PDB file of C-alpha atoms and ligand atoms in Angstrom:
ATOM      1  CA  UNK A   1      97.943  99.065 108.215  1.00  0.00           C
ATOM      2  CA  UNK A   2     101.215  98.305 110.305  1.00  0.00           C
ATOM      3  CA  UNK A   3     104.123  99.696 109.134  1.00  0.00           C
ATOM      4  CA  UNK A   4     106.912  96.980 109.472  1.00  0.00           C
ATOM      5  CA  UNK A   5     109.933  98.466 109.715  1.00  0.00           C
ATOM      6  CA  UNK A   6     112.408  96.744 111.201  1.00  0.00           C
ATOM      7  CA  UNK A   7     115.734  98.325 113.200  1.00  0.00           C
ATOM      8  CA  UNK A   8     118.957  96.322 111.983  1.00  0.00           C
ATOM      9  CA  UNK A   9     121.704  96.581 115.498  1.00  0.00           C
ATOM     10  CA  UNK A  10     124.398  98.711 113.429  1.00  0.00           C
ATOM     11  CA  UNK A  11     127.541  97.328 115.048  1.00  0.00           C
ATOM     12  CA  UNK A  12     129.608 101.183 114.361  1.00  0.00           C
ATOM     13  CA  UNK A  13     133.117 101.779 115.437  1.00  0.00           C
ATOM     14  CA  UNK A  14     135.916 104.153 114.253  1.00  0.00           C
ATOM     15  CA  UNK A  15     136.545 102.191 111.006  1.00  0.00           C
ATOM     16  CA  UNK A  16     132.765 102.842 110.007  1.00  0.00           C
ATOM     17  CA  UNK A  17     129.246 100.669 109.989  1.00  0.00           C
ATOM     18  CA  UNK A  18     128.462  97.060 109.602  1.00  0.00           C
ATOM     19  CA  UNK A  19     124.787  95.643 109.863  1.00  0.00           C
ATOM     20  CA  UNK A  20     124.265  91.833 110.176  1.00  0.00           C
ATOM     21  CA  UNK A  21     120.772  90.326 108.566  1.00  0.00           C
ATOM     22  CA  UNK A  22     120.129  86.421 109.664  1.00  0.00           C
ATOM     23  CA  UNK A  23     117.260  84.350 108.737  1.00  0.00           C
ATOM     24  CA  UNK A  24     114.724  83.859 111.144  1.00  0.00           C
ATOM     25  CA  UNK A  25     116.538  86.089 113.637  1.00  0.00           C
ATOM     26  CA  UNK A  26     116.528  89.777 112.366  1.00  0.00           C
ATOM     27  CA  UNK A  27     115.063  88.767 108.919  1.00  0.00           C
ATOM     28  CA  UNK A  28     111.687  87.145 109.570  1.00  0.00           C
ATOM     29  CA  UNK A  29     111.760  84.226 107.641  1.00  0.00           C
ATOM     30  CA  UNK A  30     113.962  82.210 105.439  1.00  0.00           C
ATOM     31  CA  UNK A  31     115.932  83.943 102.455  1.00  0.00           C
ATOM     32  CA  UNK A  32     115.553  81.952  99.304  1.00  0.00           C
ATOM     33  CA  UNK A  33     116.293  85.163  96.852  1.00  0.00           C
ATOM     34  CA  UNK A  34     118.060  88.484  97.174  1.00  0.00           C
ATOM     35  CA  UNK A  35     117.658  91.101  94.291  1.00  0.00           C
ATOM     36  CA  UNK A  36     118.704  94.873  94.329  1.00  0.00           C
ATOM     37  CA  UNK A  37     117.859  97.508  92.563  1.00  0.00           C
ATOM     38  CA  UNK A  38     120.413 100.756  90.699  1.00  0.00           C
ATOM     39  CA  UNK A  39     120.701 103.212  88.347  1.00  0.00           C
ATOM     40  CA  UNK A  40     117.031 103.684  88.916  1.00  0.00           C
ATOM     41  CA  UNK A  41     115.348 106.847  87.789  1.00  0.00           C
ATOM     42  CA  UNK A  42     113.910 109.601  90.394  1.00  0.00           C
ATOM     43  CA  UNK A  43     110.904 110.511  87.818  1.00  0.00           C
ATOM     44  CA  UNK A  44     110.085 106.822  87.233  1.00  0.00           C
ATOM     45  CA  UNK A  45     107.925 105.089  89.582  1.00  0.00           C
ATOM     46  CA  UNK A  46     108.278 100.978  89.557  1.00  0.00           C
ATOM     47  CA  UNK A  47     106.601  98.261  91.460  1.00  0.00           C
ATOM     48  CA  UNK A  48     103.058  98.198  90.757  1.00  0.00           C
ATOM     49  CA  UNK A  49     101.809  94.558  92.159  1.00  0.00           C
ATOM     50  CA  UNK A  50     101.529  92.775  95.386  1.00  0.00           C
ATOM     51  CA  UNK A  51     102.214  88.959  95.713  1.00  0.00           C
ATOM     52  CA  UNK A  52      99.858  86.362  96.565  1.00  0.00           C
ATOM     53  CA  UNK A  53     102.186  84.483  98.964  1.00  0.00           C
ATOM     54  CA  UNK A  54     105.648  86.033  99.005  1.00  0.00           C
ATOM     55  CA  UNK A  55     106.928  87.759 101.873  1.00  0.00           C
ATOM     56  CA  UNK A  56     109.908  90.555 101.403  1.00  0.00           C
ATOM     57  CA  UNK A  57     111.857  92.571 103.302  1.00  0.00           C
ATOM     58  CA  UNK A  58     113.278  96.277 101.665  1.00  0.00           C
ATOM     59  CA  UNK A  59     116.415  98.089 102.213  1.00  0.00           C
ATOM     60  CA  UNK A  60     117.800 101.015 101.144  1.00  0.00           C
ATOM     61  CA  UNK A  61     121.421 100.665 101.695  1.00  0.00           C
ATOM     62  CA  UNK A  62     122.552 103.953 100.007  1.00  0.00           C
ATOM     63  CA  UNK A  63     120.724 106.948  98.878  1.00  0.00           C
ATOM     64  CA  UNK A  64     116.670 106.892  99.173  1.00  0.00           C
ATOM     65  CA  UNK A  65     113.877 106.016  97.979  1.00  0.00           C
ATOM     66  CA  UNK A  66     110.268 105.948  99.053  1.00  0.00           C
ATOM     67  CA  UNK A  67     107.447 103.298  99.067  1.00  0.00           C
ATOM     68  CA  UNK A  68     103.471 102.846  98.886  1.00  0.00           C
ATOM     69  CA  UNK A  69     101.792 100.257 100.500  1.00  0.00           C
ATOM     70  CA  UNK A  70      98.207  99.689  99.750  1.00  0.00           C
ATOM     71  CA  UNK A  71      96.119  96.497 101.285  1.00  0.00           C
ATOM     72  CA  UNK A  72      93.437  97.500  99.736  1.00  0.00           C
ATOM     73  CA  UNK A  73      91.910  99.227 102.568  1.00  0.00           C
ATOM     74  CA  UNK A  74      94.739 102.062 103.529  1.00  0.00           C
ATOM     75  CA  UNK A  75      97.822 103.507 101.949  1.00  0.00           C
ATOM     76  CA  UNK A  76     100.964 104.393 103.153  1.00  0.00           C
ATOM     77  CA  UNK A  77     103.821 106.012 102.143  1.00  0.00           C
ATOM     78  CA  UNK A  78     107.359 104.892 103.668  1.00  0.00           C
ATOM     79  CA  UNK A  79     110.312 107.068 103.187  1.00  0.00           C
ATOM     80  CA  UNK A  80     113.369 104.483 103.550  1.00  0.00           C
ATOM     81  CA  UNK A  81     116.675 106.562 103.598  1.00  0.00           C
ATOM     82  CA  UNK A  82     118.362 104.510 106.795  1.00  0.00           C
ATOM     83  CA  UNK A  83     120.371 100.992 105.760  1.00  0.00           C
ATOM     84  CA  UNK A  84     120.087 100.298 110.046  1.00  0.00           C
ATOM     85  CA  UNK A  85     116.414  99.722 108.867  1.00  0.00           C
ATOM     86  CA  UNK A  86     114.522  97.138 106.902  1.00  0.00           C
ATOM     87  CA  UNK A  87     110.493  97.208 105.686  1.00  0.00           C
ATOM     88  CA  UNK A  88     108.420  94.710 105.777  1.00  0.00           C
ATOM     89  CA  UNK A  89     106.274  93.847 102.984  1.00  0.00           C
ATOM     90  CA  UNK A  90     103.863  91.003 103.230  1.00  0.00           C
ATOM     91  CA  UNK A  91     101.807  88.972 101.173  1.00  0.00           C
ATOM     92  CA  UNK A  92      98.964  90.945  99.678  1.00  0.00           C
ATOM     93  CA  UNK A  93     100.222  94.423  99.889  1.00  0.00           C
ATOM     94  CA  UNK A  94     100.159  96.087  96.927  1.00  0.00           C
ATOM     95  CA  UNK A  95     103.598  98.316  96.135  1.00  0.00           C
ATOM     96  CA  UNK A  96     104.744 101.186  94.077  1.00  0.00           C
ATOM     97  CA  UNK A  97     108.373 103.072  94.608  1.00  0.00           C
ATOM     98  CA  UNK A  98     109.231 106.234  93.793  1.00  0.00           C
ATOM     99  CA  UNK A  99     111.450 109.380  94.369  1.00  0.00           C
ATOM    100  CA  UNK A 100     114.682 107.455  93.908  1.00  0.00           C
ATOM    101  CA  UNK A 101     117.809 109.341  94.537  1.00  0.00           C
ATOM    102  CA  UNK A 102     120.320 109.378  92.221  1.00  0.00           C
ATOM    103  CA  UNK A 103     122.402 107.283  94.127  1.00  0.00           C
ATOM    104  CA  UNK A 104     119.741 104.658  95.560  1.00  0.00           C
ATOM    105  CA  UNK A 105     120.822 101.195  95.653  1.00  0.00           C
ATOM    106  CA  UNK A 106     117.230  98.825  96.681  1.00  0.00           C
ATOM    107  CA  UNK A 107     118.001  95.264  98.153  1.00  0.00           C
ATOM    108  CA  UNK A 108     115.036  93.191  98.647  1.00  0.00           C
ATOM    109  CA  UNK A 109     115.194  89.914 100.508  1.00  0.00           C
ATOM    110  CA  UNK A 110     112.350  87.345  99.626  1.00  0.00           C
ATOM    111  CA  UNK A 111     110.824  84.269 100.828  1.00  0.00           C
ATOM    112  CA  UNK A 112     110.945  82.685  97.457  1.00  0.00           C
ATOM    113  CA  UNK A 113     112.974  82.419  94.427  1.00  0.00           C
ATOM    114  CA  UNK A 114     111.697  84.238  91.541  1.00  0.00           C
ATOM    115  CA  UNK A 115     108.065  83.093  90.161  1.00  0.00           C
ATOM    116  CA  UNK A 116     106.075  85.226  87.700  1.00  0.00           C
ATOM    117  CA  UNK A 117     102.681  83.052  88.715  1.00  0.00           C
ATOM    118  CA  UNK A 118     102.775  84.746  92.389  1.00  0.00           C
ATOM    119  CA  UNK A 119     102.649  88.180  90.784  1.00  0.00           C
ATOM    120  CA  UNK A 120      99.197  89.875  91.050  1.00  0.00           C
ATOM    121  CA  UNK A 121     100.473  93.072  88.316  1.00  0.00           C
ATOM    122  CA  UNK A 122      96.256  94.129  87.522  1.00  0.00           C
ATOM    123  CA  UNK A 123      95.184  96.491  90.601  1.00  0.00           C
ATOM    124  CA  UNK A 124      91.622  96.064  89.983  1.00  0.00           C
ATOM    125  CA  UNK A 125      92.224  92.224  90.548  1.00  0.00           C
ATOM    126  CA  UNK A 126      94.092  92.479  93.723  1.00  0.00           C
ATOM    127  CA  UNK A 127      91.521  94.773  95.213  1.00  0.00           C
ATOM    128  CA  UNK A 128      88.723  92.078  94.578  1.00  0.00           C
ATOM    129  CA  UNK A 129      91.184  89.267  95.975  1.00  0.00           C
ATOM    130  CA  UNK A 130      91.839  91.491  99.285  1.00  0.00           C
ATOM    131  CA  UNK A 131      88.107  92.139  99.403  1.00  0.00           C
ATOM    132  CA  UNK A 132      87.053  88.281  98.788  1.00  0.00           C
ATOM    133  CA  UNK A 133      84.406  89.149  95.916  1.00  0.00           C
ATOM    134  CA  UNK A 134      86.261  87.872  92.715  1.00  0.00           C
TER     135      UNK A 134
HETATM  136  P1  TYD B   1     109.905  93.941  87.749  1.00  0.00           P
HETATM  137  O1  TYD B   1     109.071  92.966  88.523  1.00  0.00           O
HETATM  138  O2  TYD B   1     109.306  94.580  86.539  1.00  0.00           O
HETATM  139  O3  TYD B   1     110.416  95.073  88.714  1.00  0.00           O
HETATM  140  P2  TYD B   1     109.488  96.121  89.510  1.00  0.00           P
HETATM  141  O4  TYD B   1     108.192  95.428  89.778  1.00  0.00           O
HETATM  142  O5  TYD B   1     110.233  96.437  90.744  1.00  0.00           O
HETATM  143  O6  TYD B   1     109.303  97.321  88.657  1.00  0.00           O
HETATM  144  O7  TYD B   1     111.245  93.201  87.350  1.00  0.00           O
HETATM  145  C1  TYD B   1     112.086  93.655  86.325  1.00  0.00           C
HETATM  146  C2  TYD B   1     112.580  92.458  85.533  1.00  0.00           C
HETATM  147  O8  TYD B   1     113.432  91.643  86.328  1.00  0.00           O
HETATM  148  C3  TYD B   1     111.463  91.583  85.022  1.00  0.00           C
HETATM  149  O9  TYD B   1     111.803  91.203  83.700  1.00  0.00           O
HETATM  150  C4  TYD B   1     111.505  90.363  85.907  1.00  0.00           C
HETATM  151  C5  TYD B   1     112.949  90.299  86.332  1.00  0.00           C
HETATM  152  N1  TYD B   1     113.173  89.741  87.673  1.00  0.00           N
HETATM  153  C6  TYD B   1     113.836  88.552  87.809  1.00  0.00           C
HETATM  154  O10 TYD B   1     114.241  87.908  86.826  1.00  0.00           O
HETATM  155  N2  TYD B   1     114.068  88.061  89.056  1.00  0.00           N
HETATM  156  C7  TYD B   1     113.661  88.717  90.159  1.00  0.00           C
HETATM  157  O11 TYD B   1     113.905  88.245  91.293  1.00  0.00           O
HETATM  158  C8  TYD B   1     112.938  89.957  90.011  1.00  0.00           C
HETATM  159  C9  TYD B   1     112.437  90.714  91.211  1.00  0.00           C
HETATM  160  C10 TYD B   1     112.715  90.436  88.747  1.00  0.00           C
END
């Protein structure tokens, strides 16, 4: 599987950092949602589904965090620690994220506004999707 990960230009002077994300320039496709995750909880792993058409884009402005990607063929694990940087997730992948720091703070940017019915949540059912036998 191809690892996505993206390299925001981090335009750093002496006052500090400041990292630009446009649609369809450094962001891949049009942003219809943004949603970000706190106050998460290292021991407790979330995620667990892929998306039948959304596409999303991860970043970990503070702290860290780390992610599995599964397309039903391979899985990866992403360590995301670096808000310069952005991960690409694509339709189909399945996702779990763990190891959150105490501090993490999670933005995701999607494709889509929110819609339960583009959630694949059983893994069992996504694997036979990926692998055309359901
Ligand atoms: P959930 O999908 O369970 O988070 P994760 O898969 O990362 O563990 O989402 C938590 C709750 O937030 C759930 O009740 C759905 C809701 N939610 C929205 O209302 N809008 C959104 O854009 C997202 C991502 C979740």
């Amino acid at each position: 599987m191809d690892i996505k990960l993206i390299q925001f230009q981090s335009h750093g002077d002496e006052r500090g950092a400041l990292v630009s994300l446009e649609e369809s320039k450094n962001i891949p496709f049009e942003i219809k949602r943004v949603y970000y995750m706190f106050n998460t909880i290292q021991d407790v792993r979330r995620g667990f589904h892929a998306h039948q058409k959304l596409k999303q884009l991860a970043i970990v402005v503070k702290g860290s965090c780390r992610f599995m990607l599964d397309d039903g063929k391979e899985k990866i694990e992403v360590p995301l620690d670096n808000p310069s940087q952005g991960l690409f997730i694509d339709s189909l992948v399945w996702r779990e994220i763990f190891d959150f720091s105490d501090d993490c703070v999670l933005v995701v940017l999607a494709d889509e506004i929110y819609d339960e019915t583009d959630y694949i949540r059983n893994y069992d059912e996504f694997i036979k999707l990926v692998n055309n036998d359901s």
